CSV table of C-alpha atoms in Angstrom, one decimal:
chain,number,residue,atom,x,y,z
A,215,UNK,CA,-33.9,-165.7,74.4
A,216,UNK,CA,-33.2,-162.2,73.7
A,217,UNK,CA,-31.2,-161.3,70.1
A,218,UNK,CA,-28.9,-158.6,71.8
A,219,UNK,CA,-27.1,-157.9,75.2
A,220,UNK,CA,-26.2,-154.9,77.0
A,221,UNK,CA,-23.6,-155.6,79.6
A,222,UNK,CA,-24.2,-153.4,82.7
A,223,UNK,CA,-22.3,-152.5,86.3
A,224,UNK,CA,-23.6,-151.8,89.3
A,225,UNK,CA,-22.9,-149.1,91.3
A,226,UNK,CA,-24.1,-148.2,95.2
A,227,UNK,CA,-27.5,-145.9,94.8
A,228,UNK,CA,-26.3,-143.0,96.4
A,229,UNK,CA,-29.9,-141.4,96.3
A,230,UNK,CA,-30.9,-143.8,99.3
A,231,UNK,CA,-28.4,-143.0,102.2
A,232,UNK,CA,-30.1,-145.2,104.4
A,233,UNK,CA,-29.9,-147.9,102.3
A,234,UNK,CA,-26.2,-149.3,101.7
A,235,UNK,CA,-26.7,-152.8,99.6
A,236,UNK,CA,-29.2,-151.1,96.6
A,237,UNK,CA,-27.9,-150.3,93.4
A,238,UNK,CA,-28.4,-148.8,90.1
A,239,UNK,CA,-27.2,-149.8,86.8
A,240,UNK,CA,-25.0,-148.0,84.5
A,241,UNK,CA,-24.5,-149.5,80.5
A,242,UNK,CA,-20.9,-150.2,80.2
A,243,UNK,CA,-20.4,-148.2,77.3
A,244,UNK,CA,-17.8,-148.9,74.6
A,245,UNK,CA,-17.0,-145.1,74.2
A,246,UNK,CA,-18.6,-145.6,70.7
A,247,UNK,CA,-20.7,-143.1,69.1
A,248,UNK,CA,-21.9,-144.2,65.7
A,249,UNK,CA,-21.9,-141.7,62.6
A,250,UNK,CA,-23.2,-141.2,59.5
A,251,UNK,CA,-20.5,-142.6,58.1
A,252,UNK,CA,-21.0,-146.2,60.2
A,253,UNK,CA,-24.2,-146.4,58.6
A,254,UNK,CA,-22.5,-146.1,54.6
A,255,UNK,CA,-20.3,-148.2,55.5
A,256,UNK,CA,-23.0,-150.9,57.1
A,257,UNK,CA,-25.0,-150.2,53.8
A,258,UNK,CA,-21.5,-150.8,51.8
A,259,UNK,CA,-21.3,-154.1,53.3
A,260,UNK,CA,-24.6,-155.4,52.9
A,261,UNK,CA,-25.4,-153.6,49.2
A,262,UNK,CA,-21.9,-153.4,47.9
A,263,UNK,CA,-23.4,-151.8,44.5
A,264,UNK,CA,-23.4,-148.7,46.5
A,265,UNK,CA,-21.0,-146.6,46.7
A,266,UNK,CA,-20.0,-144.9,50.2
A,267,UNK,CA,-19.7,-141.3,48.8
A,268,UNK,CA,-23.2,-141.2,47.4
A,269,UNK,CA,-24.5,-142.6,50.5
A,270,UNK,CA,-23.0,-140.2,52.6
A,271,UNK,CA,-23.9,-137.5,50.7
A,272,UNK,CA,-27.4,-138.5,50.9
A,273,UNK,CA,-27.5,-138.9,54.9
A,274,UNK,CA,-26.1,-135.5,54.7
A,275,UNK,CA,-28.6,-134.1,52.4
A,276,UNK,CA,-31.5,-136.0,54.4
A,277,UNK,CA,-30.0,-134.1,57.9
A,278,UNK,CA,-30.2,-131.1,56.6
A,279,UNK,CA,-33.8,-131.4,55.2
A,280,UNK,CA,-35.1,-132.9,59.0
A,281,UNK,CA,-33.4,-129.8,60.2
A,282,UNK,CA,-35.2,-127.5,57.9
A,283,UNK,CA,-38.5,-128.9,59.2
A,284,UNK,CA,-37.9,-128.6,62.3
A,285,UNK,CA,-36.7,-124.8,61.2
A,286,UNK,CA,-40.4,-124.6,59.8
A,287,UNK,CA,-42.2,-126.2,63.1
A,288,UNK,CA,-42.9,-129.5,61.7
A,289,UNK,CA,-43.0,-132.8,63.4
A,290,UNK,CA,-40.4,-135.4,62.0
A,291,UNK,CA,-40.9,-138.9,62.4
A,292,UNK,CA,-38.7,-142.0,60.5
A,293,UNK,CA,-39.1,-145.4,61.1
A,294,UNK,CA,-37.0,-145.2,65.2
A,295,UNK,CA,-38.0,-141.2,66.8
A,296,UNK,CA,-40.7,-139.1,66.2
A,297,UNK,CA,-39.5,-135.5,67.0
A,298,UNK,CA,-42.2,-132.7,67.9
A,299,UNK,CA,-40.9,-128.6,68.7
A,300,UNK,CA,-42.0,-127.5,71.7
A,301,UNK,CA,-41.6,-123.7,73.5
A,302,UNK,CA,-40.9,-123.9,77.0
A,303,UNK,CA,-41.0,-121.7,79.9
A,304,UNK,CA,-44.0,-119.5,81.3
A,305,UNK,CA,-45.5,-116.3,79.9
A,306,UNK,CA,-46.9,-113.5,82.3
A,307,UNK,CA,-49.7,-113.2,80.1
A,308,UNK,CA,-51.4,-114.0,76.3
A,309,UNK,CA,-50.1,-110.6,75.7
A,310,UNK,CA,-46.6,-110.7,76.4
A,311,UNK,CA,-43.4,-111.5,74.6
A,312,UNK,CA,-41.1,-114.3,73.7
A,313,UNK,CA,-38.3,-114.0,76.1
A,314,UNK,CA,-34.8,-115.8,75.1
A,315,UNK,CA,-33.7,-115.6,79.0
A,316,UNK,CA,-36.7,-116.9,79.6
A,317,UNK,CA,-37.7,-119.6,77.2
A,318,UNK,CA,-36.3,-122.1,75.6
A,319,UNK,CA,-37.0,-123.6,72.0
A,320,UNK,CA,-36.0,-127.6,72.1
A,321,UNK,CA,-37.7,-130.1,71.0
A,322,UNK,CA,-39.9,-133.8,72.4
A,323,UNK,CA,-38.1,-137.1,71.4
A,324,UNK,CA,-40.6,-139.9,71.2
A,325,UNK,CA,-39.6,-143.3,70.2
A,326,UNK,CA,-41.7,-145.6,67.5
A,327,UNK,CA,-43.6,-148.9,68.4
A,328,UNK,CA,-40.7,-150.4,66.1
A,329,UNK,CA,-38.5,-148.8,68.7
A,330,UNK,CA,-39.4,-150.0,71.6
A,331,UNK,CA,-40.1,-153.2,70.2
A,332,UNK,CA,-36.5,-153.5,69.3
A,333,UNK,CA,-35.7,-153.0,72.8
A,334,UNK,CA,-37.7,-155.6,73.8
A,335,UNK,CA,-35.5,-157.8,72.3
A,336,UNK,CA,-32.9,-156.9,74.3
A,337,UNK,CA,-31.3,-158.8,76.9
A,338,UNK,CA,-29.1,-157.3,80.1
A,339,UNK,CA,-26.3,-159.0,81.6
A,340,UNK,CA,-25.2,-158.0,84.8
A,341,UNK,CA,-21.4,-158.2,84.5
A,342,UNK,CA,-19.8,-156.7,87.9
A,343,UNK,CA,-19.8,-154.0,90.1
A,344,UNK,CA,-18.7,-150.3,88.9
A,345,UNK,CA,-15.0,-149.5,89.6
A,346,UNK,CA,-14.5,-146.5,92.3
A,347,UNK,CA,-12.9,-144.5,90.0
A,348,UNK,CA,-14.0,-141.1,88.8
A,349,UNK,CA,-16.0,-140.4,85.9
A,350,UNK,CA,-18.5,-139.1,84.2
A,351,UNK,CA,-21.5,-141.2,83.0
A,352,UNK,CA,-24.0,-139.1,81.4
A,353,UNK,CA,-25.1,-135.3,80.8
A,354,UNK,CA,-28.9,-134.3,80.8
A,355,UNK,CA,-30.1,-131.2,79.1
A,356,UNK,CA,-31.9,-129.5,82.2
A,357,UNK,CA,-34.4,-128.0,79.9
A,358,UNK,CA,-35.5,-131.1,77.6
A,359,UNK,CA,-34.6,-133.3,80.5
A,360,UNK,CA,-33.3,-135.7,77.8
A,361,UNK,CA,-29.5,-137.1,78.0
A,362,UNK,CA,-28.2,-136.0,74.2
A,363,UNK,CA,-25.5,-134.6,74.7
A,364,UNK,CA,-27.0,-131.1,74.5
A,365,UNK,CA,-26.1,-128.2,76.5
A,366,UNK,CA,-28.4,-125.4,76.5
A,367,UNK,CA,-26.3,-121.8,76.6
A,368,UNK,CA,-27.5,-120.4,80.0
A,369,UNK,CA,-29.3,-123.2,81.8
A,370,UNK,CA,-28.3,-125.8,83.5
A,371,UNK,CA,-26.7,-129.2,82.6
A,372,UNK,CA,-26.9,-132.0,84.9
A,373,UNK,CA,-23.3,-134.2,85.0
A,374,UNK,CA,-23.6,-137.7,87.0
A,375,UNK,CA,-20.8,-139.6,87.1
A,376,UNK,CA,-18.5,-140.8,90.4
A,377,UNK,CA,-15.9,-138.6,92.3
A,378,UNK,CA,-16.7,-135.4,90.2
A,379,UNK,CA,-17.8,-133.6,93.5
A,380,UNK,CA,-15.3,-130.1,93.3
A,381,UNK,CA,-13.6,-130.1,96.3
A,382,UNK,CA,-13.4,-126.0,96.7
A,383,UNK,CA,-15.4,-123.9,94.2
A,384,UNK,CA,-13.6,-121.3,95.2
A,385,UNK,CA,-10.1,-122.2,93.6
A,386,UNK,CA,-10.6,-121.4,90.3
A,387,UNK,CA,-7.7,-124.6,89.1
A,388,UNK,CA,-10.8,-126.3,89.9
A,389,UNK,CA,-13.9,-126.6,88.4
A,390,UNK,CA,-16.7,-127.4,85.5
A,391,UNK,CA,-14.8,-126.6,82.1
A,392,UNK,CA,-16.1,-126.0,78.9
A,393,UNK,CA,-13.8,-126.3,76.2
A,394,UNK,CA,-14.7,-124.9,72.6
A,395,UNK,CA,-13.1,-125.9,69.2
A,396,UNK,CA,-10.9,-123.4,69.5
A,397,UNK,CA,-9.2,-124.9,72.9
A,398,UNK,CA,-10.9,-122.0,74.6
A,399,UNK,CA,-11.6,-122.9,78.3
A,400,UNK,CA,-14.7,-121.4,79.8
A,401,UNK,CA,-15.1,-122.1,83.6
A,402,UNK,CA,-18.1,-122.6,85.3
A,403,UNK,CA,-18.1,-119.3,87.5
A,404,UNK,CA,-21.6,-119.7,88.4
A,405,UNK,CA,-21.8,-121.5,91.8
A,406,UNK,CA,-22.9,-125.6,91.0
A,407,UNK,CA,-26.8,-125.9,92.1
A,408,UNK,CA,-25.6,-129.6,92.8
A,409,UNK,CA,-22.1,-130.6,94.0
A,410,UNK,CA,-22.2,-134.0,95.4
A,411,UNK,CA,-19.8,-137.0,94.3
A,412,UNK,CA,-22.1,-138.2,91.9
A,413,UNK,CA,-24.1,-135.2,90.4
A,414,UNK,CA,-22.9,-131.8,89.4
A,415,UNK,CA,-25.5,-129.0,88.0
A,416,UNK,CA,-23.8,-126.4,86.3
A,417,UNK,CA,-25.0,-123.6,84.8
A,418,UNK,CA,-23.6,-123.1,80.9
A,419,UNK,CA,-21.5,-119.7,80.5
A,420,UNK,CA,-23.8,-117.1,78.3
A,421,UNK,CA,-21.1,-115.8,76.6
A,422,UNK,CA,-20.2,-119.8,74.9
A,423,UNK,CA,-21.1,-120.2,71.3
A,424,UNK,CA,-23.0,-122.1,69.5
A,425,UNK,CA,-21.4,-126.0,68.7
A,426,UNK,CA,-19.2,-128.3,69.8
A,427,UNK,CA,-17.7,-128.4,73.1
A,428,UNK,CA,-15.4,-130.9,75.3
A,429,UNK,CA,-16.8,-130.8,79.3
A,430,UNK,CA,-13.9,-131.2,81.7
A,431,UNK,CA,-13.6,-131.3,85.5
A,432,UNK,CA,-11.1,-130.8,87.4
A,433,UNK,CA,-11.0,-131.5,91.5
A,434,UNK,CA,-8.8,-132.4,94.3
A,435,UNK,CA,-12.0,-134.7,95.9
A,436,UNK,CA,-10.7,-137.6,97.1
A,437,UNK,CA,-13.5,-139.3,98.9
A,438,UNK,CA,-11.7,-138.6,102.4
A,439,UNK,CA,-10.8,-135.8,104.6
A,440,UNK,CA,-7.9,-135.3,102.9
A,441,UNK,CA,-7.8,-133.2,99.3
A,442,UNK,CA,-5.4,-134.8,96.6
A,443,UNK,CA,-2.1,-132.8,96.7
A,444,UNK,CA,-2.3,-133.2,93.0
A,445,UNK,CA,-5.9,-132.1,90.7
A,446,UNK,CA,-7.6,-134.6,88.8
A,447,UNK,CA,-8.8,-133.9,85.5
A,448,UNK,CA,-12.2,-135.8,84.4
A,449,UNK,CA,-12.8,-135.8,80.4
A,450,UNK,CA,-16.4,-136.7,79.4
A,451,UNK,CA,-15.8,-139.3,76.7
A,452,UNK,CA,-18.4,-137.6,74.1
A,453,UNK,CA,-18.9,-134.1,72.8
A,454,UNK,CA,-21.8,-131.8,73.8
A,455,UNK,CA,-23.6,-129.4,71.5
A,456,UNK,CA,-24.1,-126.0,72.4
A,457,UNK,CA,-27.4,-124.7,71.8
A,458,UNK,CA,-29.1,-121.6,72.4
């Protein structure tokens, strides 16, 4: 018997048109993103000699040296991830130049054998079918392909979610919205590669800086032939990270 549960929905597979009773599943997710701070106070509660402050500070202080190996072009690799930098895009020639509009630094996410074994030990439970309403479920770096909440200044991030499709591009009260710590908005201006109810690929505005951002959307689809008379706004529950 598995040691943990996910509980999933299902919602209709709208990749197969011709096939109406096939789903997917989507993890119904507690809005929960765990911090450094979850983990001192997980330590707290199981080692109470230690004190939250100097585990925190610690966490910090290991971040920032993973960061500065990655900085140097070192692999990282702790007891979950193994995480390897990697140059993408293509070069004309052995002779020519890196290109920022052209490539892209990220970096290859691997996960350990005590990882995966972890999954293993997890169960599913299917607990209902998906409500019809509109959200979004998940962003994916276009670049790394990897869902992190990452979104790569200039390229393309790919938004699924259900009843996000923007009913006319062309009003600009509708839209893909970045919004910076500031409460700037930037609007997508770039027409979507992708604007279908479930999937949106939207190019990320040059001109954004680096860090945190909130992604809106805001539509009057409705699903019918008939626009809502009022828009609807569409939060993603987590922040994305700007990166160049």
């Amino acid at each position: 018997m598995a040691k943990h549960k996910w509980d999933v929905l299902l919602r209709p597979n709208t990749l197969t048109p011709d096939n109406q009773l096939d789903c997917i599943a989507e993890v119904r997710n507690p809005h929960t993103t765990r911090l450094n701070e979850d983990i001192a106070d997980k330590i707290v509660k199981e080692r109470s000699e230690f004190r939250k402050d100097t585990i925190l500070n610690i966490l910090n202080l290991r971040d920032q040296a993973v960061k500065e190996f990655i900085e140097d072009g070192d692999s990282f690799r702790d007891g979950l991830i193994q995480l390897s930098p990697r140059v993408s895009g293509v070069w004309e020639n052995e002779t020519s130049p890196f290109d920022p509009q052209v490539h892209r630094r990220t970096l290859d996410m691997t996960m350990t054998a005590s990882l995966r074994g972890a999954l293993e030990e997890v169960g599913v439970n299917i607990v209902g079918k998906k409500d019809a309403t509109s959200k979004i479920s998940s962003v994916t770096n276009s670049v790394t392909g990897l869902k992190d909440n990452s979104a790569p200044i200039g390229d393309d991030i790919i938004i699924e979610g259900d009843k996000i499709k923007i009913q006319d591009e062309s009003d600009e009260a509708q839209g893909v919205f970045f919004v910076d710590n500031t409460g700037k908005e930037h609007r997508v201006s770039r027409k979507l590669t992708d604007n279908k109810p479930s999937r949106l690929t939207a190019r990320v505005p040059s001109d954004i800086a680096e860090g945190e951002l909130q992604l809106v959307i805001r539509t009057r689809y409705s699903g019918t032939a008939t626009p809502l008379k009022t828009l609807r706004e569409i939060q993603y529950a987590y922040p994305l990270n700007a990166t160049k």
